[in-house]
Amino acid sequence: MQNTWRGQRTGRWTALPRAVFVGALCLLSGACAHESRSIQQADQRVRYYSQKVTENPRSFAAHAQLASAYLGKARATHDPAFLARARAAAAESMDIQSNYLALKTMAAICGYSHRFAEAIDWANRAAAADPADPEMTSMRVEAYLGLGQRDNAVALLPVTIDDARDFHTAAAWGLVCSSEGRVDDAVAAYRRAGEFARAESAPAFEVWALVMASGAYIDAGRVEDGQPLLDAAAEIDPTDTLLRIHRAEVAEAQGRFGDALDAYASLLRESDDPAIHAAAWRVARAAGDEGIAAAHFAAAERGFKRVIDAGEVYTLEALAKLYVAAEVNLEAARDLAKRNLEFKRDASAMRAYEEAVAARR
């Protein structure tokens, strides 16, 4: 089972950059693991496949694996420079010989970077090479959801959640239901995905599914319903990054701002993620600690801008929402949200633009 899903819930502007702000791709990076371990693993993979490319520069497989490793490094470090390297390595692989892994990795790169139309093109090419791979179906579902094309996404799935026969298909149904606000259906789909993961002895996937199910409850304001699912996930891997983020969200929802800030501070010691800084800013502001809030705001803004300055688009929405929430730079927020609609047209993107326009009035 490839490690595809990266936990992010639809519509939460504090979500970590994945394909959601839409969705949830771990892609090919192993990013469901504890972030510090992911960085170490990503470094090891980059070194290993860089050496393979040096030893055999005409190996399409080595270049494709290096592309996947660079994508993992981008996800773990939040450094957009590694996305450019991932694209270059995948392109080099396909220049040598068209191959499934390079096509799949390019689809993953585009999904992660919110270039969903391109992701669908690459995923369709990969799916043509291996129509039986449910991972490609899940990638296409998520990309269609990112474009606001729900019907196209659902057309790729079995008729009902109960008809899902693998982790990726059940998880994709979860994303569809989450995007429509069908909380109980989303929970059912994610729990079914978790059952598949458990049956295949894939604990990172099971944790992801449990946390996503909990997140569906939390987003709906049903924090108490979500807590047992987080507890179950913690029994499998208490160090999981997505789990810890959700624990912080629960603490915030319960008014335990100090606990939430401590949780975010712990995460930030491992990975300087601007989305976590944005969440910490929100909590610190709610707690009335303007000094800490200002520091987190500056770090979030800096991190989101770093991505945009590198020519990427996947933090446009997050930065627009940050500005609107802070009631600053509102003209820039409107422009960012408008540009975001060129690439991402789901309900979250539409809402971000509407809120930015309203804030300017």
Short mmCIF file of C-alpha atoms in Angstrom, two decimals:
data_model
loop_
_atom_site.label_atom_id
_atom_site.label_comp_id
_atom_site.label_asym_id
_atom_site.label_seq_id
_atom_site.Cartn_x
_atom_site.Cartn_y
_atom_site.Cartn_z
CA MET A 1 0.00 0.00 0.00
CA GLN A 2 1.56 3.28 -1.10
CA ASN A 3 1.52 6.05 1.49
CA THR A 4 -0.74 8.43 -0.34
CA TRP A 5 -2.97 10.29 2.00
CA ARG A 6 -1.81 13.39 3.83
CA GLY A 7 -4.28 14.53 6.45
CA GLN A 8 -6.10 17.73 5.76
CA ARG A 9 -9.72 18.50 6.09
CA THR A 10 -11.74 20.27 3.49
CA GLY A 11 -12.52 23.89 4.20
CA ARG A 12 -10.31 24.46 7.23
CA TRP A 13 -8.11 27.44 6.40
CA THR A 14 -5.68 26.30 9.06
CA ALA A 15 -5.20 22.99 7.29
CA LEU A 16 -1.73 21.99 6.24
CA PRO A 17 -0.93 22.67 2.60
CA ARG A 18 -2.20 19.44 0.44
CA ALA A 19 -3.83 19.22 -1.78
CA VAL A 20 -6.86 21.09 0.86
CA PHE A 21 -6.43 23.19 2.00
CA VAL A 22 -8.60 20.67 -0.10
CA GLY A 23 -7.76 17.38 0.89
CA ALA A 24 -5.24 14.96 2.02
CA LEU A 25 -2.44 13.56 -0.05
CA CYS A 26 0.60 12.02 1.60
CA LEU A 27 1.42 11.48 -2.04
CA LEU A 28 4.55 9.38 -2.25
CA SER A 29 6.49 10.93 0.61
CA GLY A 30 5.76 9.01 3.77
CA ALA A 31 4.42 12.21 5.25
CA CYS A 32 1.91 10.55 7.54
CA ALA A 33 4.82 9.80 9.84
CA HIS A 34 6.06 12.04 12.62
CA GLU A 35 7.43 15.17 10.89
CA SER A 36 10.95 14.98 12.30
CA ARG A 37 11.22 11.39 11.16
CA SER A 38 9.80 12.39 7.78
CA ILE A 39 12.53 14.98 7.34
CA GLN A 40 15.18 12.41 8.20
CA GLN A 41 13.62 9.84 5.90
CA ALA A 42 13.26 12.37 3.11
CA ASP A 43 16.92 13.36 3.46
CA GLN A 44 17.97 9.73 3.32
CA ARG A 45 15.87 9.08 0.23
CA VAL A 46 17.18 12.17 -1.55
CA ARG A 47 20.77 11.17 -0.83
CA TYR A 48 20.19 7.57 -1.87
CA TYR A 49 18.50 8.31 -5.19
CA SER A 50 20.81 11.21 -5.97
CA GLN A 51 23.63 8.69 -5.74
CA LYS A 52 21.71 6.28 -7.99
CA VAL A 53 21.26 9.02 -10.59
CA THR A 54 24.96 9.86 -10.39
CA GLU A 55 25.86 6.22 -10.89
CA ASN A 56 23.42 5.76 -13.77
CA PRO A 57 22.25 9.07 -15.26
CA ARG A 58 20.17 7.27 -17.91
CA SER A 59 18.09 5.32 -15.37
CA PHE A 60 14.52 6.55 -15.73
CA ALA A 61 13.61 4.67 -12.55
CA ALA A 62 16.28 6.42 -10.48
CA HIS A 63 15.13 9.85 -11.69
CA ALA A 64 11.50 8.98 -10.92
CA GLN A 65 12.40 7.82 -7.42
CA LEU A 66 14.44 10.99 -6.90
CA ALA A 67 11.41 13.05 -7.93
CA SER A 68 9.33 11.24 -5.33
CA ALA A 69 12.04 11.82 -2.73
CA TYR A 70 12.15 15.55 -3.49
CA LEU A 71 8.38 15.73 -3.14
CA GLY A 72 8.71 14.10 0.26
CA LYS A 73 11.35 16.66 1.19
CA ALA A 74 9.07 19.52 0.09
CA ARG A 75 6.24 18.18 2.21
CA ALA A 76 8.38 17.57 5.26
CA THR A 77 10.27 20.87 5.19
CA HIS A 78 7.63 23.15 3.63
CA ASP A 79 10.37 24.44 1.33
CA PRO A 80 8.93 25.04 -2.17
CA ALA A 81 12.38 24.82 -3.76
CA PHE A 82 12.16 21.04 -3.52
CA LEU A 83 9.02 21.04 -5.65
CA ALA A 84 10.98 22.52 -8.54
CA ARG A 85 13.57 19.79 -8.11
CA ALA A 86 10.84 17.16 -7.99
CA ARG A 87 9.32 18.41 -11.23
CA ALA A 88 12.70 18.49 -12.94
CA ALA A 89 13.57 14.97 -11.86
CA ALA A 90 10.20 13.60 -12.99
CA ALA A 91 10.54 15.36 -16.33
CA GLU A 92 14.03 13.94 -16.77
CA SER A 93 12.71 10.47 -16.03
CA MET A 94 10.01 10.79 -18.68
CA ASP A 95 12.48 12.25 -21.18
CA ILE A 96 14.48 9.05 -20.83
CA GLN A 97 11.42 6.80 -20.99
CA SER A 98 7.75 7.30 -20.27
CA ASN A 99 6.99 5.36 -17.10
CA TYR A 100 4.26 4.90 -14.56
CA LEU A 101 6.09 6.10 -11.45
CA ALA A 102 7.13 9.38 -13.07
CA LEU A 103 3.57 10.01 -14.31
CA LYS A 104 2.17 9.21 -10.88
CA THR A 105 4.70 11.38 -9.12
CA MET A 106 4.01 14.31 -11.43
CA ALA A 107 0.29 13.95 -10.66
CA ALA A 108 1.15 13.96 -6.97
CA ILE A 109 3.35 17.05 -7.34
CA CYS A 110 0.56 18.93 -9.11
CA GLY A 111 -2.02 17.84 -6.55
CA TYR A 112 0.14 18.93 -3.64
CA SER A 113 0.87 22.28 -5.29
CA HIS A 114 -2.84 22.95 -6.05
CA ARG A 115 -2.41 22.76 -9.81
CA PHE A 116 -5.42 20.49 -9.97
CA ALA A 117 -6.16 20.70 -13.69
CA GLU A 118 -2.61 19.59 -14.42
CA ALA A 119 -2.90 16.90 -11.74
CA ILE A 120 -5.90 15.42 -13.52
CA ASP A 121 -4.04 15.35 -16.83
CA TRP A 122 -1.07 13.52 -15.31
CA ALA A 123 -3.26 11.21 -13.25
CA ASN A 124 -5.31 10.27 -16.30
CA ARG A 125 -2.15 9.36 -18.14
CA ALA A 126 -0.97 7.28 -15.22
CA ALA A 127 -4.38 5.64 -14.80
CA ALA A 128 -4.33 4.65 -18.47
CA ALA A 129 -1.09 2.80 -17.79
CA ASP A 130 -2.51 1.05 -14.71
CA PRO A 131 -6.32 1.31 -14.51
CA ALA A 132 -6.44 -1.03 -11.52
CA ASP A 133 -4.49 1.24 -9.16
CA PRO A 134 -7.02 2.73 -6.69
CA GLU A 135 -4.45 5.30 -5.64
CA MET A 136 -4.76 7.00 -9.00
CA THR A 137 -8.53 7.09 -8.59
CA SER A 138 -8.13 8.81 -5.22
CA MET A 139 -5.73 11.35 -6.71
CA ARG A 140 -8.21 12.18 -9.47
CA VAL A 141 -11.09 12.43 -7.00
CA GLU A 142 -9.17 14.90 -4.89
CA ALA A 143 -8.14 16.96 -7.91
CA TYR A 144 -11.71 17.15 -9.17
CA LEU A 145 -12.85 18.23 -5.71
CA GLY A 146 -10.17 20.91 -5.76
CA LEU A 147 -11.67 22.22 -8.99
CA GLY A 148 -15.16 22.13 -7.53
CA GLN A 149 -16.20 19.35 -9.92
CA ARG A 150 -18.00 17.10 -7.50
CA ASP A 151 -19.88 15.10 -10.14
CA ASN A 152 -16.67 14.20 -11.96
CA ALA A 153 -15.17 13.08 -8.65
CA VAL A 154 -18.12 10.90 -7.69
CA ALA A 155 -18.25 9.34 -11.16
CA LEU A 156 -14.90 7.69 -10.40
CA LEU A 157 -16.21 6.01 -7.24
CA PRO A 158 -18.49 3.06 -6.55
CA VAL A 159 -22.15 3.88 -5.96
CA THR A 160 -22.01 3.80 -2.16
CA ILE A 161 -19.44 3.92 0.61
CA ASP A 162 -20.24 0.30 1.45
CA ASP A 163 -19.16 -0.68 -2.07
CA ALA A 164 -15.59 0.52 -1.44
CA ARG A 165 -13.15 -2.38 -1.48
CA ASP A 166 -9.89 -0.69 -0.55
CA PHE A 167 -8.43 2.05 1.64
CA HIS A 168 -8.01 4.66 -1.10
CA THR A 169 -11.55 4.37 -2.43
CA ALA A 170 -13.10 4.58 1.04
CA ALA A 171 -10.89 7.55 1.90
CA ALA A 172 -11.85 9.28 -1.33
CA TRP A 173 -15.52 8.85 -0.43
CA GLY A 174 -14.67 10.43 2.91
CA LEU A 175 -13.29 13.49 1.17
CA VAL A 176 -16.39 13.78 -1.00
CA CYS A 177 -18.71 13.58 1.99
CA SER A 178 -16.59 16.03 3.98
CA SER A 179 -16.70 18.51 1.11
CA GLU A 180 -20.51 18.34 1.19
CA GLY A 181 -20.82 18.65 4.96
CA ARG A 182 -22.22 15.12 5.30
CA VAL A 183 -20.56 14.53 8.63
CA ASP A 184 -21.86 11.10 9.55
CA ASP A 185 -21.27 9.75 6.05
CA ALA A 186 -17.74 11.16 6.08
CA VAL A 187 -17.05 9.51 9.42
CA ALA A 188 -18.41 6.20 8.12
CA ALA A 189 -16.19 6.40 5.04
CA TYR A 190 -13.06 7.24 7.00
CA ARG A 191 -13.75 4.49 9.51
CA ARG A 192 -14.16 2.04 6.66
CA ALA A 193 -10.84 3.22 5.27
CA GLY A 194 -9.32 2.60 8.69
CA GLU A 195 -10.66 -0.94 8.70
CA PHE A 196 -8.95 -1.62 5.38
CA ALA A 197 -5.71 -0.16 6.75
CA ARG A 198 -5.88 -2.31 9.85
CA ALA A 199 -6.52 -5.43 7.76
CA GLU A 200 -3.42 -4.64 5.71
CA SER A 201 -1.28 -3.85 8.78
CA ALA A 202 -0.78 -0.23 7.73
CA PRO A 203 -0.87 1.69 11.04
CA ALA A 204 -0.03 5.12 9.58
CA PHE A 205 -3.04 4.82 7.29
CA GLU A 206 -5.27 3.69 10.12
CA VAL A 207 -4.19 6.68 12.22
CA TRP A 208 -4.90 8.99 9.29
CA ALA A 209 -8.39 7.55 8.86
CA LEU A 210 -9.24 7.83 12.56
CA VAL A 211 -7.97 11.40 12.75
CA MET A 212 -9.86 12.41 9.61
CA ALA A 213 -13.06 10.91 11.04
CA SER A 214 -12.47 12.87 14.22
CA GLY A 215 -11.81 15.99 12.16
CA ALA A 216 -15.18 15.67 10.46
CA TYR A 217 -16.81 15.79 13.88
CA ILE A 218 -14.61 18.63 15.11
CA ASP A 219 -15.36 20.77 12.04
CA ALA A 220 -19.07 20.26 12.72
CA GLY A 221 -18.68 21.40 16.33
CA ARG A 222 -19.11 17.87 17.67
CA VAL A 223 -15.86 17.82 19.59
CA GLU A 224 -16.97 15.25 22.13
CA ASP A 225 -17.90 12.82 19.36
CA GLY A 226 -14.46 13.21 17.83
CA GLN A 227 -12.46 12.71 21.01
CA PRO A 228 -12.71 8.89 21.19
CA LEU A 229 -11.40 8.62 17.64
CA LEU A 230 -8.37 10.71 18.55
CA ASP A 231 -7.82 8.52 21.59
CA ALA A 232 -7.94 5.42 19.38
CA ALA A 233 -5.41 6.97 17.00
CA ALA A 234 -3.14 7.86 19.92
CA GLU A 235 -3.07 4.24 21.01
CA ILE A 236 -1.52 3.40 17.63
CA ASP A 237 0.90 6.32 17.28
CA PRO A 238 0.78 9.21 19.76
CA THR A 239 3.57 11.00 17.87
CA ASP A 240 1.61 11.36 14.63
CA THR A 241 1.69 14.98 13.48
CA LEU A 242 -1.87 15.19 12.23
CA LEU A 243 -3.13 13.67 15.48
CA ARG A 244 -1.25 16.26 17.50
CA ILE A 245 -2.68 19.08 15.39
CA HIS A 246 -6.19 17.81 16.02
CA ARG A 247 -5.47 17.53 19.73
CA ALA A 248 -4.51 21.20 19.65
CA GLU A 249 -7.73 22.05 17.82
CA VAL A 250 -9.75 20.20 20.47
CA ALA A 251 -7.94 22.12 23.21
CA GLU A 252 -8.75 25.37 21.42
CA ALA A 253 -12.41 24.42 20.97
CA GLN A 254 -12.60 23.66 24.70
CA GLY A 255 -11.03 27.00 25.62
CA ARG A 256 -7.77 25.43 26.82
CA PHE A 257 -5.67 27.96 24.96
CA GLY A 258 -2.49 27.29 26.91
CA ASP A 259 -2.61 23.60 26.07
CA ALA A 260 -3.26 24.40 22.41
CA LEU A 261 -0.32 26.82 22.26
CA ASP A 262 1.96 24.29 23.94
CA ALA A 263 0.93 21.68 21.37
CA TYR A 264 1.61 24.01 18.46
CA ALA A 265 4.94 25.07 19.95
CA SER A 266 5.97 21.42 20.17
CA LEU A 267 5.07 20.86 16.52
CA LEU A 268 6.92 23.99 15.43
CA ARG A 269 10.10 22.82 17.12
CA GLU A 270 10.07 19.96 14.63
CA SER A 271 8.83 21.68 11.48
CA ASP A 272 8.47 25.38 10.70
CA ASP A 273 5.08 25.03 9.05
CA PRO A 274 3.41 28.38 8.30
CA ALA A 275 -0.05 26.81 8.62
CA ILE A 276 0.74 25.81 12.20
CA HIS A 277 2.02 29.31 12.88
CA ALA A 278 -1.32 30.60 11.55
CA ALA A 279 -3.23 28.30 13.88
CA ALA A 280 -1.04 29.35 16.81
CA TRP A 281 -1.64 33.01 15.93
CA ARG A 282 -5.38 32.46 16.10
CA VAL A 283 -5.14 30.76 19.50
CA ALA A 284 -2.75 33.34 20.95
CA ARG A 285 -5.03 36.14 19.82
CA ALA A 286 -8.02 34.42 21.42
CA ALA A 287 -5.99 34.06 24.62
CA GLY A 288 -5.17 37.78 24.56
CA ASP A 289 -1.41 37.28 24.20
CA GLU A 290 -0.67 39.90 21.56
CA GLY A 291 3.10 39.41 21.66
CA ILE A 292 2.99 35.72 20.89
CA ALA A 293 0.21 36.30 18.37
CA ALA A 294 2.29 38.89 16.50
CA ALA A 295 5.26 36.56 16.30
CA HIS A 296 3.17 33.71 14.91
CA PHE A 297 1.41 36.02 12.45
CA ALA A 298 4.74 37.22 11.09
CA ALA A 299 6.04 33.67 10.74
CA ALA A 300 2.85 32.49 9.01
CA GLU A 301 2.87 35.42 6.60
CA ARG A 302 6.56 34.90 5.85
CA GLY A 303 6.09 31.19 5.20
CA PHE A 304 3.04 31.64 2.96
CA LYS A 305 4.78 34.40 0.99
CA ARG A 306 7.88 32.27 0.57
CA VAL A 307 5.83 29.73 -1.36
CA ILE A 308 4.20 32.38 -3.54
CA ASP A 309 7.51 34.12 -4.21
CA ALA A 310 8.85 30.80 -5.46
CA GLY A 311 6.17 30.79 -8.14
CA GLU A 312 3.87 28.33 -6.38
CA VAL A 313 0.16 28.89 -5.76
CA TYR A 314 -0.83 26.53 -2.96
CA THR A 315 -0.69 29.12 -0.17
CA LEU A 316 -2.67 31.84 -1.96
CA GLU A 317 -5.87 30.95 -0.14
CA ALA A 318 -4.19 30.54 3.23
CA LEU A 319 -2.55 33.95 3.06
CA ALA A 320 -5.78 35.60 1.91
CA LYS A 321 -7.67 34.05 4.82
CA LEU A 322 -4.95 35.05 7.26
CA TYR A 323 -5.20 38.68 6.15
CA VAL A 324 -9.00 38.69 6.32
CA ALA A 325 -9.01 37.12 9.78
CA ALA A 326 -6.47 39.69 10.97
CA GLU A 327 -8.26 42.55 9.16
CA VAL A 328 -5.05 43.69 7.48
CA ASN A 329 -3.87 44.00 3.87
CA LEU A 330 -7.42 43.51 2.67
CA GLU A 331 -6.82 44.59 -0.91
CA ALA A 332 -3.99 42.08 -1.15
CA ALA A 333 -6.27 39.46 0.39
CA ARG A 334 -8.86 40.02 -2.31
CA ASP A 335 -6.22 39.77 -5.05
CA LEU A 336 -4.76 36.59 -3.55
CA ALA A 337 -8.18 34.97 -3.23
CA LYS A 338 -9.08 35.96 -6.78
CA ARG A 339 -5.88 34.50 -8.18
CA ASN A 340 -6.44 31.34 -6.15
CA LEU A 341 -9.67 30.78 -8.11
CA GLU A 342 -7.59 30.30 -11.25
CA PHE A 343 -6.31 27.06 -9.75
CA LYS A 344 -8.72 26.01 -7.01
CA ARG A 345 -12.48 26.38 -7.23
CA ASP A 346 -13.96 24.39 -4.39
CA ALA A 347 -16.29 25.80 -1.75
CA SER A 348 -13.39 26.86 0.44
CA ALA A 349 -11.79 28.87 -2.36
CA MET A 350 -15.09 30.49 -3.28
CA ARG A 351 -15.77 31.37 0.33
CA ALA A 352 -12.28 32.83 0.73
CA TYR A 353 -12.88 35.14 -2.22
CA GLU A 354 -16.33 36.19 -1.02
CA GLU A 355 -14.99 36.95 2.45
CA ALA A 356 -12.08 38.92 1.05
CA VAL A 357 -14.40 40.99 -1.15
CA ALA A 358 -16.77 41.61 1.75
CA ALA A 359 -13.89 42.65 4.01
CA ARG A 360 -12.86 45.33 1.50
CA ARG A 361 -16.26 47.01 1.60
#
